[in-house]
Short mmCIF file of C-alpha atoms in Angstrom, two decimals:
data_model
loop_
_atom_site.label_atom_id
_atom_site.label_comp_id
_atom_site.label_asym_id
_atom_site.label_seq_id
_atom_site.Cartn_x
_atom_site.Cartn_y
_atom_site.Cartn_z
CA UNK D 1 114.30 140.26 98.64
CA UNK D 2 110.66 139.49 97.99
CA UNK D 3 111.51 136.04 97.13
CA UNK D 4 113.41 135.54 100.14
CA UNK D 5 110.84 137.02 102.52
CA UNK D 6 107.95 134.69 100.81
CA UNK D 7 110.34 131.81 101.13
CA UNK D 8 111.15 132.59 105.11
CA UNK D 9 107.15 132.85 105.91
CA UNK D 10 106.54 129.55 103.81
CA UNK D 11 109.25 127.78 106.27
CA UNK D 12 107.93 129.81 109.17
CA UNK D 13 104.73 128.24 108.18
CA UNK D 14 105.77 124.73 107.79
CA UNK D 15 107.66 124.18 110.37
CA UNK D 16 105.10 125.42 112.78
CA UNK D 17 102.21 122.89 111.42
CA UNK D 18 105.08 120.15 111.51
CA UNK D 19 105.92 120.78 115.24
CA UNK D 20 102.13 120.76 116.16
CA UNK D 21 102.06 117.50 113.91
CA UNK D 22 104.68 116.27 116.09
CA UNK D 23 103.13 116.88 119.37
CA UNK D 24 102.56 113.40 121.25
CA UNK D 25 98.98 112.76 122.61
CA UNK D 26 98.02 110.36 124.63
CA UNK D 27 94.39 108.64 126.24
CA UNK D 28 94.26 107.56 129.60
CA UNK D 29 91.72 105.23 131.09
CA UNK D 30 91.29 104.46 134.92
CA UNK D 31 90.13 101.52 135.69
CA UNK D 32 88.17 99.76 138.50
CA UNK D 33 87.64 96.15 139.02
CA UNK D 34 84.23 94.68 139.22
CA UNK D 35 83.19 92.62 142.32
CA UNK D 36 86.44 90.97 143.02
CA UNK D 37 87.14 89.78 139.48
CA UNK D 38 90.63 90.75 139.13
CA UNK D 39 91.76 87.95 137.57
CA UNK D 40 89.29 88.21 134.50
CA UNK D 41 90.35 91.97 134.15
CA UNK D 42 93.96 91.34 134.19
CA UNK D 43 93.23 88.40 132.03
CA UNK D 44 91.35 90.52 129.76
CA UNK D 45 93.85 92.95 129.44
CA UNK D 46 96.71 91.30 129.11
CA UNK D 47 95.26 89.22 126.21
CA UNK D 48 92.83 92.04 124.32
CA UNK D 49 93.90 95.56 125.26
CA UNK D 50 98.04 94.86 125.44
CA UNK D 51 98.04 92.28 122.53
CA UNK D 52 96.29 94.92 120.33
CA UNK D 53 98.73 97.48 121.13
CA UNK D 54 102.01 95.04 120.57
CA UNK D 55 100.89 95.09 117.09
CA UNK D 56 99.98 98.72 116.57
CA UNK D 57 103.40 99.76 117.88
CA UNK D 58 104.76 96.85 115.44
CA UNK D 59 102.54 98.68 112.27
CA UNK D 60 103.14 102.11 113.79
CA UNK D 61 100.06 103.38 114.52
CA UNK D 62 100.94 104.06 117.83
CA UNK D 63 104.02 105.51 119.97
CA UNK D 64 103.72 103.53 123.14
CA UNK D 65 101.43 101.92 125.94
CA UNK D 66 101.79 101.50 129.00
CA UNK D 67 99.54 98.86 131.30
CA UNK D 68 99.72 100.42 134.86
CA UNK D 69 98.51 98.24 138.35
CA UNK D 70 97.97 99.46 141.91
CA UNK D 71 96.36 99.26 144.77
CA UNK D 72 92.96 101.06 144.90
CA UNK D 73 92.29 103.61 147.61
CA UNK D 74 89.33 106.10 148.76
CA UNK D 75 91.57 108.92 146.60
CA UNK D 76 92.51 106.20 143.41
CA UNK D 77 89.55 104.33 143.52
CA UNK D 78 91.12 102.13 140.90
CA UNK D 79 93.28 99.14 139.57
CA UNK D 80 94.49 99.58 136.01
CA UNK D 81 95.41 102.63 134.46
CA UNK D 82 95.91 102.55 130.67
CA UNK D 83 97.91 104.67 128.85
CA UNK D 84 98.28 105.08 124.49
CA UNK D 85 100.37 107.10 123.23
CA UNK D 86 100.36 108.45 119.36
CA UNK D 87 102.97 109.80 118.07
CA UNK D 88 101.19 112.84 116.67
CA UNK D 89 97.74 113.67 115.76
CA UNK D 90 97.63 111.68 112.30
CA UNK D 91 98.06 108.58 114.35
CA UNK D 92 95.52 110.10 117.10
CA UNK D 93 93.13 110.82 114.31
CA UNK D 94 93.92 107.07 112.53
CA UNK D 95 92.99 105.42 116.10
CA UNK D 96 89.56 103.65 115.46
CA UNK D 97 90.26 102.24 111.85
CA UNK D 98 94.00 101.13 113.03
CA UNK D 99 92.33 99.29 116.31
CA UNK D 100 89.27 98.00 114.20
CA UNK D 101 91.73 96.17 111.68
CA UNK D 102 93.80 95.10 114.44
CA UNK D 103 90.58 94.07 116.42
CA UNK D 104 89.51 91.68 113.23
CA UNK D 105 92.93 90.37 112.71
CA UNK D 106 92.98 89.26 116.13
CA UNK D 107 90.38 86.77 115.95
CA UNK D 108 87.74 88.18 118.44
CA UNK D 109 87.61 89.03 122.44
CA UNK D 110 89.79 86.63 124.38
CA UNK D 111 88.44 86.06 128.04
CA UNK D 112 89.59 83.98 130.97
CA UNK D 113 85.95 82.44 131.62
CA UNK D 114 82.21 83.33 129.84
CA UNK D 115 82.44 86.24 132.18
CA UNK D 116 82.20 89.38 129.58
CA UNK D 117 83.78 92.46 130.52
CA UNK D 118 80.80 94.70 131.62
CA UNK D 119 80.72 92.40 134.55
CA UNK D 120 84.40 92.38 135.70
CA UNK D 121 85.44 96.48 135.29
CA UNK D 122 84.60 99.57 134.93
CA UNK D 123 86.10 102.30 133.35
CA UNK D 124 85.65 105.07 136.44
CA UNK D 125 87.66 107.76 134.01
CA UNK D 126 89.15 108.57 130.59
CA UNK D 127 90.82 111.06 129.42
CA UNK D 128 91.83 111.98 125.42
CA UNK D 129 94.08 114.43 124.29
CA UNK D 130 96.83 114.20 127.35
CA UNK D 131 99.47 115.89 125.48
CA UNK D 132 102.86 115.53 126.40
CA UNK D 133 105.24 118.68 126.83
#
């Protein structure tokens, strides 16, 4: 009986850190484009921020991303919202080294013109840790 009881609050244990291991977190960047240079933003994201996270879903060292466009308003005062997703909090935690290999393998910021990106957008808000439920 003791066995068994030690044995239940080991699994109780274990599965509990696994299902908070397992808990999906995301980061979430809004946007806004600089002095009408929407082409070099969507240029720039397309080619850097995308393209970098086609090959960390490929390696697994992310869940999913998601490259969002609208309209900006006086309430979304916006264009892009960017979304990552890790699958748990290892990959969360992995996030810089993963995106500084992938950064290097690359072969360096691609832009449309000699425009760099402090000039073309903005991020107006970011969120880590989004978790989803």
């Amino acid at each position: 009986m003791k066995h068994a009881l030690l044995f239940l609050a080991l699994l109780t244990s274990t599965l509990s850190s696994q299902a908070q291991n397992d808990v999906q977190i995301s980061s979430v960047d809004f946007v806004a484009v600089l002095n009408n240079h929407h082409a070099e933003a969507l240029y720039y994201y397309q080619n850097n921020w995308k393209a970098l996270r086609i090959a960390a879903v490929k390696k697994g060292y992310i869940a999913s991303y998601q490259l969002l466009e609208i309209e900006p308003s006086e309430v979304t005062p916006y264009n892009f919202i960017l979304i990552t997703t890790y699958a748990n909090q290892a990959q969360y935690d992995a996030r810089e080294t993963h995106f500084e290999e992938l950064i290097q393998a690359s072969g360096g910021l691609k832009l449309l013109n000699e425009l760099k990106p402090e000039k073309f957008r903005q991020t107006v808000h970011g969120q880590d840790i989004v978790i989803s439920h």
